[in-house]
Tab-separated table of C-alpha atoms in Angstrom:
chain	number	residue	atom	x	y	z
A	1	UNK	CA	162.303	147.840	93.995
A	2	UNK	CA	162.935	144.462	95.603
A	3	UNK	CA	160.301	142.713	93.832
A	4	UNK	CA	160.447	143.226	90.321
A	5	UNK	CA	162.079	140.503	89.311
A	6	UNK	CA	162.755	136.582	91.153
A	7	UNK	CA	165.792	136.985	93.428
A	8	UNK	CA	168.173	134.537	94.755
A	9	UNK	CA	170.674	133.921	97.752
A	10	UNK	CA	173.251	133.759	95.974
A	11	UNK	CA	172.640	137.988	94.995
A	12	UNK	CA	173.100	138.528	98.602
A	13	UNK	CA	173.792	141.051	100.675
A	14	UNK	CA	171.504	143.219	98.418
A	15	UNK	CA	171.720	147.018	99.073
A	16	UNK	CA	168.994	149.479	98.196
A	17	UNK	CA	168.813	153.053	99.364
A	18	UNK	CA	166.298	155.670	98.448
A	19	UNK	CA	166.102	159.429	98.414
A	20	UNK	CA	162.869	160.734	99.256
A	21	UNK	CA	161.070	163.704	99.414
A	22	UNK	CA	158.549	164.202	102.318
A	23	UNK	CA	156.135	167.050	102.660
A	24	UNK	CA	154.220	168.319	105.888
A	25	UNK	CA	152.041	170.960	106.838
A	26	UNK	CA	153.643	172.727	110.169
A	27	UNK	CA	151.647	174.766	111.989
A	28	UNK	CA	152.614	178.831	111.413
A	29	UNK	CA	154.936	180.014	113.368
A	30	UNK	CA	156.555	176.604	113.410
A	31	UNK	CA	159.003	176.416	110.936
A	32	UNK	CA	162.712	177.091	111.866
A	33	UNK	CA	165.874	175.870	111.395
A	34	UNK	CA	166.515	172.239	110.078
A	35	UNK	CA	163.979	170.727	112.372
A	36	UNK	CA	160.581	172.066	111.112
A	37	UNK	CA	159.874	172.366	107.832
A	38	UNK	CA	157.597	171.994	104.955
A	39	UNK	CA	159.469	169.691	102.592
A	40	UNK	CA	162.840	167.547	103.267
A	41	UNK	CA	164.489	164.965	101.560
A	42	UNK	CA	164.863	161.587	103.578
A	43	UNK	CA	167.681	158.648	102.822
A	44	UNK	CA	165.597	155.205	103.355
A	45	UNK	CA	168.329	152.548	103.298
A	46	UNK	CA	167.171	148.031	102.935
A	47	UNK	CA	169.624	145.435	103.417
A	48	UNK	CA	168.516	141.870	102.998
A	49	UNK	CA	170.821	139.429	103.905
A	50	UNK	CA	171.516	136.336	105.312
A	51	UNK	CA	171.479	135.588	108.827
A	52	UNK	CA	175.314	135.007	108.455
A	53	UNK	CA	175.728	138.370	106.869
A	54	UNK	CA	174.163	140.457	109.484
A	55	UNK	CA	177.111	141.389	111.774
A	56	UNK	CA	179.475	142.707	108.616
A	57	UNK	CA	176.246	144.679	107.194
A	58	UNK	CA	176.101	146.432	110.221
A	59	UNK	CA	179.531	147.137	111.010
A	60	UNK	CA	179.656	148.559	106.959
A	61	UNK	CA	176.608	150.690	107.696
A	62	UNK	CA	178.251	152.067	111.381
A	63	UNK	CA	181.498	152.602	108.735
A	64	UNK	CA	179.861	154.606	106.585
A	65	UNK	CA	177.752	156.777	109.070
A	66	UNK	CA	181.061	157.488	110.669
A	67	UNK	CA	182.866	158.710	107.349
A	68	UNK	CA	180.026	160.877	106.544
A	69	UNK	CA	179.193	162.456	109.603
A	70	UNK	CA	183.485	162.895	110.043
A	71	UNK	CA	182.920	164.733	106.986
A	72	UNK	CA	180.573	167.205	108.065
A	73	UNK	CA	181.737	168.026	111.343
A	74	UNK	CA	178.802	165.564	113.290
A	75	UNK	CA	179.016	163.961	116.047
A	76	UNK	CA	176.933	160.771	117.596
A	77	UNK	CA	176.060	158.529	119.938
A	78	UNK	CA	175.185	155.236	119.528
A	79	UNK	CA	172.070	152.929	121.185
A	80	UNK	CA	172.244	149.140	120.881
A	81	UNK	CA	168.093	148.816	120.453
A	82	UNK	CA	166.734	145.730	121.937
A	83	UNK	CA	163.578	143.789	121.090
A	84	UNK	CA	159.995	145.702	122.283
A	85	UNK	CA	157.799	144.001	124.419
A	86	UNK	CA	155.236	143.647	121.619
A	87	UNK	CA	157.923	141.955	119.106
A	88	UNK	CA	157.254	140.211	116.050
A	89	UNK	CA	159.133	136.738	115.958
A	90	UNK	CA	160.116	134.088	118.365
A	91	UNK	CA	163.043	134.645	121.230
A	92	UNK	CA	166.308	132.982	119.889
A	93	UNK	CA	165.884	134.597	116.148
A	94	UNK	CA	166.002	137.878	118.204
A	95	UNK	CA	169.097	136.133	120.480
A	96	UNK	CA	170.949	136.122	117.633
A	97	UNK	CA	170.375	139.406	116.235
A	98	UNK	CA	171.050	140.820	119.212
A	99	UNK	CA	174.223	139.356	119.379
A	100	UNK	CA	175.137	140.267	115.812
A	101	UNK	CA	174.600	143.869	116.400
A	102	UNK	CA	176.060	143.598	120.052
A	103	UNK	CA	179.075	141.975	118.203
A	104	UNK	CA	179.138	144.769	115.086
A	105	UNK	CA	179.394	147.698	117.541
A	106	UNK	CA	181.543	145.993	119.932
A	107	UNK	CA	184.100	145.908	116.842
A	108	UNK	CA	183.460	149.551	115.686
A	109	UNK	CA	184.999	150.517	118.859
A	110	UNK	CA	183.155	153.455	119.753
A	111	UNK	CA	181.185	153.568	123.176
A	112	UNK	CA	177.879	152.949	122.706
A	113	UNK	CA	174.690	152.585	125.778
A	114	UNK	CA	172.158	149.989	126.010
């Protein structure tokens, strides 16, 4: 999607979400419900951004999760998801997006656990 044509900086914040279908073979006697089945349809959502755009992407995206799961009735809780010990990158790139998604659900406003 991304790729198939030269891109530059000044396009961004690009937004690209995908509905997908997804097949798998449960075992019988497994399917039920919403949780086990057969065939779903997944959302797969890419933002690329700058590094400056981060914090406002996020705080969109927590927007929009809230508005659609107010819709149906859904509620949530929220994780702030820090780096794995077997991360990819070096320790102040991961600083500061730490910080911008520290600062994005600080601003939502809704309690959230670490």
């Amino acid at each position: 999607m991304f790729k198939h044509r030269v891109r530059s900086y000044r396009e961004l914040p690009l937004r690209f979400a995908d509905f997908g279908v997804l097949h798998r073979n449960e075992a019988s006697g497994a399917l039920s419900g919403l949780t086990r089945v057969r065939r779903f349809q997944q959302d797969d959502a890419h933002i690329f951004c700058r590094e400056s755009q981060v914090k406002d992407e996020v705080r969109k995206a927590l927007d929009f999760i809230d508005y659609v799961y107010q819709i149906f009735g859904f509620t949530y809780e929220l994780k702030l998801s820090t780096r794995p010990e077997n991360k990819l990158g070096d320790d102040e790139t991961w600083d500061r997006a730490e910080s911008a998604l520290k600062e994005a659900l600080d601003e939502f406003g809704k309690p959230y656990w670490r």
